[in-house]
Amino acid sequence: MLIASGGVTLAGAVAACAPSSAWAGSSKSDSKTITLMNWEALGSQMWLRYVKVRDPHLLAQHRQHVTAIVVDNVDAHPVYRHTADLHMHPGSHEHLVTTSLQAARDELVHGLGGLLGEDVPVTPSAGGVPDGAVVVGTPDTSAAVRRDVPASAFRSLGADGYLIRSVGHGANSHTVIAGNTEVAALYGTYGFLRLMQTDKPITGLDVVSVPKVKSRWLDNWDTERLYAGNNATGTGGLNGENGSIFDFAATGASADKNLPVILDRYLVVARSLAAVGINGININNVNANNAYLTPAYIEQEAALVDALRPYGIRLALSIRYDAPTDQRFAPDTLTADQLDPYSDAFRGWWNRKATEIKAAIPDFGGFTVKANSEGQPGPQDFGYDHGDGANGMAAAVAPLGMTIFWRTFVYNADVDPDRLKRAYMEFGPINDEQQPDGTKGRFADNVLLQTKNGPLDFQAREPINPMFGRMENTNQALELEVTQEYTGQNIMLDYLAPMWEEALKTDTHATDADGKPLRHRLVGDIVDGTAQGQQRTAMVGVANLGNADDLTGHQFSQANLFAFGRLAWDWTLGSRRIADDWTRMTWSNDRHVVPTIVQMMMGSREAVVSYQTPLGIAHQMHADTHYAPGPSETLARPDWSPTYYNKADSVGLGYDRSRTGSDFVDQYFPVLADRYNDIKTTPENLLMWFHHVPWGYQMKDGLPFWDELVYRYQMGVQYVTWMRKAWDSLEASLDARRFHEVQAKLAQHEVDAKDWRDTCVRYWQQFSGRAMPTDHGPTSIAVVIGGKRYDGFDLSADSHTLSVPTDASPRISRVIPADRAASYRILQQASQVPGKAVVEVRTQAFFGPLEKDYVFDLELAS
Ligand code: GCW
């Protein structure tokens, strides 16, 4: 934004803010405009792009209904600020604000100015609310809100919910955006702008929106599993930075950019996160570095939250269980034998540390703990279990109103040979434990167990984690991975919301204590507390925010962050609707662009599943990078090895977790346990999670398992081919910079998808000993040339050589698709032999369009 500083006068704010259409159109030629244009073109504005409404009718209507911005008492309630000299880096575009209402006002000035292509004045309501005003406030800050909205309407909104109402009729109407808190009013402001950004009408509004989950949080893992600017040498970020979004200790050209200095990207992030309702962030990795607990860092963290606070974003930190032993905290350190979670020493240390943080960050959220997992220390090192450890920490911070997020991502090999069984075996008994006071469950009230959606580790498809529903006496947070560690990183276009929707809407078949099915029992119902009554609720996204110019490393990775926020607010939303909103806000409302991009997004995750890990095979990635295929790898640690998961042999493929195998299935409630136990009733897309499937096993479509498996790999690739071409068709409608960036990524995406297909299929073939299936695939064809039929084309091959008799015509006279619904075009005929012909085949898989170009090299038959 162009507004210079938080304290500007209203008139100044309006005058200084150019509509963003001017930024894009470069009608101005001063250097600031050009800088802003670049900033926009980079994709750095995420979904906060306010492009002038193109439909003239809608634009006229909007202009009639949006004539003024009214935000009374805008400066009345400054948020807490710890850092005396908090300031932006020189030359920044963004600016600091001191209240949430200022943030709302400025977003309206900027957003409406851009959307309407003309400035909208900020006016006080002293002389009455003008027709066409957009009024923002709370019953406390705004007399207009009090007058227009009955107090009863606020009762169901809680702290974060908002309402948007049209008040009055026709030309004599205005819009009220309100909530019980200023942050809620800010959420409503973004909700209103979203309507306009997505070309929705803004008349006759009666919107009520209340989040289903209280803590809508991000875990940022610094640069681990981040694909947004970091690289192996730690200099991949802009200006030689290490790629991490927040600078604490940058050197060289960025040494002057370290916190407490505030950078543009922090505020773009704050605004973007507030726009989807995210209200907290852990800035450091769960493999935690104690530096974040040192006084110098705490000061820097306080400055960061000072800047984020008006946007409703709080801070928490990830910690190491044994941090008290770190000499950096001398003289206040403990020895290892003082890490007993029941001891006063241990609890006292954490209480002192939390108190120290609270002095600088009064609304500090608490700590996230990865304990006894992947080499991290934890209570088990001292003879205690996770309940003891979590409760020890929880007791230390409870008096300060803080929470402990204790992760359940544990897989100690001594617990069970099957990694998937281990977490529930450790945590379940603590949840079930009878307590002296007659209640059940040992975890303290200010503990939330943070559990990944699936039982393994963020694979492109997993069954649900059986802990959802089984932990009825415990608070539980759902952890989703927004950063695309196993799902294409910053190369593959992979919209993850369909995966999360699938998990959230899975029926756990949870029962009550009497074995009676719960009325609400989807994973989402469990997470939001509806099913089992938990009051502390949370969804945590492992975020993908970094120091890349588009902030996420792939323009389309922004969609995953957007979708995470929307689902954390309301998990019942459909992923298609979210994709539609994001596309309109981020790319365009164009009627060709929107359906094409939405369609690309909607099938993209299933395509990744298809060419990487189809039919329930899991964790086949190269062990270090988690990107490329590595199905043959066996590591020192079995449960990090692709071979441990695939169990490929001459009989078949997949991990038998049925009752005659590892019996993981019985961690689910009986309906699911029975379903997954039987290969016949296991959904095919989860097959190899639960069964060692014989190569000749007959699939539902009648094909042998081997054939189906190979076709799935091919379908995934052919979807990517379709996406690449579909994207090309949008060139004229999109801005060049972002178009070309995505185009280049899709080209690499296709190459890498083929690598997955070829590496895996070739490896499996060594075990199946079966021939490549060729004539039943969805894009399989036969062709007739010179009266002779040719078929049996391996879809994985890039080209096919056909021997044509000397006297025959080289022309393809017929194309016979195996799938009757498939269509084809002969793109090129050979005029002679030798020569080349190309046939494009298109069909529809269950997850979207597939496209295959057959390249035929014609040669003379000998
Ligand atoms: O998926 C694995 C990642 C680790 C990560 C771990 C976890 C931060 O490969 O990088 O550690 O999960 O969730 O703790």
Short mmCIF file of N, CA and C in Angstrom, two decimals, residues 3 42 138 147 151 159 193 273 319 324 329 334 340 423 449 464 518 578 644 646 717 744 756 768-769 789 813 819:
data_model
loop_
_atom_site.label_atom_id
_atom_site.label_comp_id
_atom_site.label_asym_id
_atom_site.label_seq_id
_atom_site.Cartn_x
_atom_site.Cartn_y
_atom_site.Cartn_z
N ILE A 3 0.09 4.15 1.50
CA ILE A 3 -0.07 5.05 2.61
C ILE A 3 1.21 5.09 3.43
N LEU A 42 4.95 -9.68 -9.42
CA LEU A 42 5.67 -10.82 -8.86
C LEU A 42 4.74 -11.83 -8.19
N THR A 138 -17.60 -2.01 15.80
CA THR A 138 -18.20 -2.91 16.79
C THR A 138 -19.31 -2.12 17.47
N ARG A 147 -27.00 1.33 16.10
CA ARG A 147 -28.33 1.71 15.61
C ARG A 147 -28.86 0.69 14.59
N ALA A 151 -28.64 -5.75 19.30
CA ALA A 151 -27.62 -6.40 20.15
C ALA A 151 -27.71 -7.92 20.04
N ALA A 159 -16.02 -14.09 19.65
CA ALA A 159 -15.01 -13.03 19.54
C ALA A 159 -14.63 -12.76 18.10
N LEU A 193 -14.67 -7.42 0.98
CA LEU A 193 -13.81 -7.20 -0.19
C LEU A 193 -13.76 -8.46 -1.05
N LEU A 273 -3.12 -13.29 5.86
CA LEU A 273 -3.59 -14.27 6.84
C LEU A 273 -4.88 -13.78 7.49
N ILE A 319 9.48 -25.38 21.00
CA ILE A 319 10.62 -25.48 21.94
C ILE A 319 11.14 -26.91 22.03
N PRO A 324 15.98 -26.08 29.05
CA PRO A 324 16.56 -25.55 30.31
C PRO A 324 18.03 -25.92 30.52
N PHE A 329 21.32 -19.99 28.44
CA PHE A 329 20.42 -19.38 29.43
C PHE A 329 21.10 -19.20 30.80
N LEU A 334 19.27 -25.72 34.04
CA LEU A 334 19.04 -26.93 34.82
C LEU A 334 20.02 -28.00 34.34
N ASP A 340 12.78 -33.71 35.22
CA ASP A 340 11.62 -34.46 35.69
C ASP A 340 10.39 -33.54 35.56
N ALA A 423 1.75 -44.27 17.39
CA ALA A 423 1.30 -43.04 18.09
C ALA A 423 0.09 -43.34 18.97
N LEU A 449 -3.31 -32.02 21.90
CA LEU A 449 -2.46 -32.94 21.15
C LEU A 449 -2.57 -32.57 19.68
N ILE A 464 -7.56 -41.66 7.31
CA ILE A 464 -7.51 -40.73 8.43
C ILE A 464 -6.69 -41.32 9.57
N LEU A 518 -21.95 -41.81 17.32
CA LEU A 518 -22.20 -40.38 17.59
C LEU A 518 -23.00 -39.81 16.44
N ILE A 578 -13.60 -22.88 -2.79
CA ILE A 578 -12.40 -22.15 -2.34
C ILE A 578 -11.48 -21.87 -3.53
N TYR A 644 10.18 -50.61 2.97
CA TYR A 644 9.40 -50.99 4.16
C TYR A 644 7.90 -50.78 3.89
N ASN A 646 6.48 -50.48 0.65
CA ASN A 646 5.88 -51.12 -0.53
C ASN A 646 5.86 -52.65 -0.43
N VAL A 717 0.20 -38.77 -15.29
CA VAL A 717 1.05 -38.00 -16.21
C VAL A 717 0.18 -37.31 -17.26
N ALA A 744 6.67 -22.49 -17.07
CA ALA A 744 7.97 -23.19 -16.91
C ALA A 744 7.86 -24.29 -15.85
N TRP A 756 8.52 -40.24 -12.25
CA TRP A 756 7.84 -41.04 -11.23
C TRP A 756 7.22 -42.29 -11.85
N SER A 768 6.57 -58.11 -10.51
CA SER A 768 5.35 -58.70 -11.08
C SER A 768 5.68 -59.64 -12.23
N GLY A 769 6.78 -59.36 -12.92
CA GLY A 769 7.16 -60.17 -14.07
C GLY A 769 6.14 -60.11 -15.19
N ARG A 789 -3.86 -52.55 -39.13
CA ARG A 789 -4.15 -52.04 -37.78
C ARG A 789 -2.89 -52.14 -36.90
N SER A 813 -5.76 -43.75 -41.55
CA SER A 813 -7.13 -43.69 -42.07
C SER A 813 -8.17 -43.84 -40.95
N ASP A 819 -11.31 -46.33 -25.17
CA ASP A 819 -12.38 -45.74 -24.38
C ASP A 819 -13.33 -45.03 -25.34
#
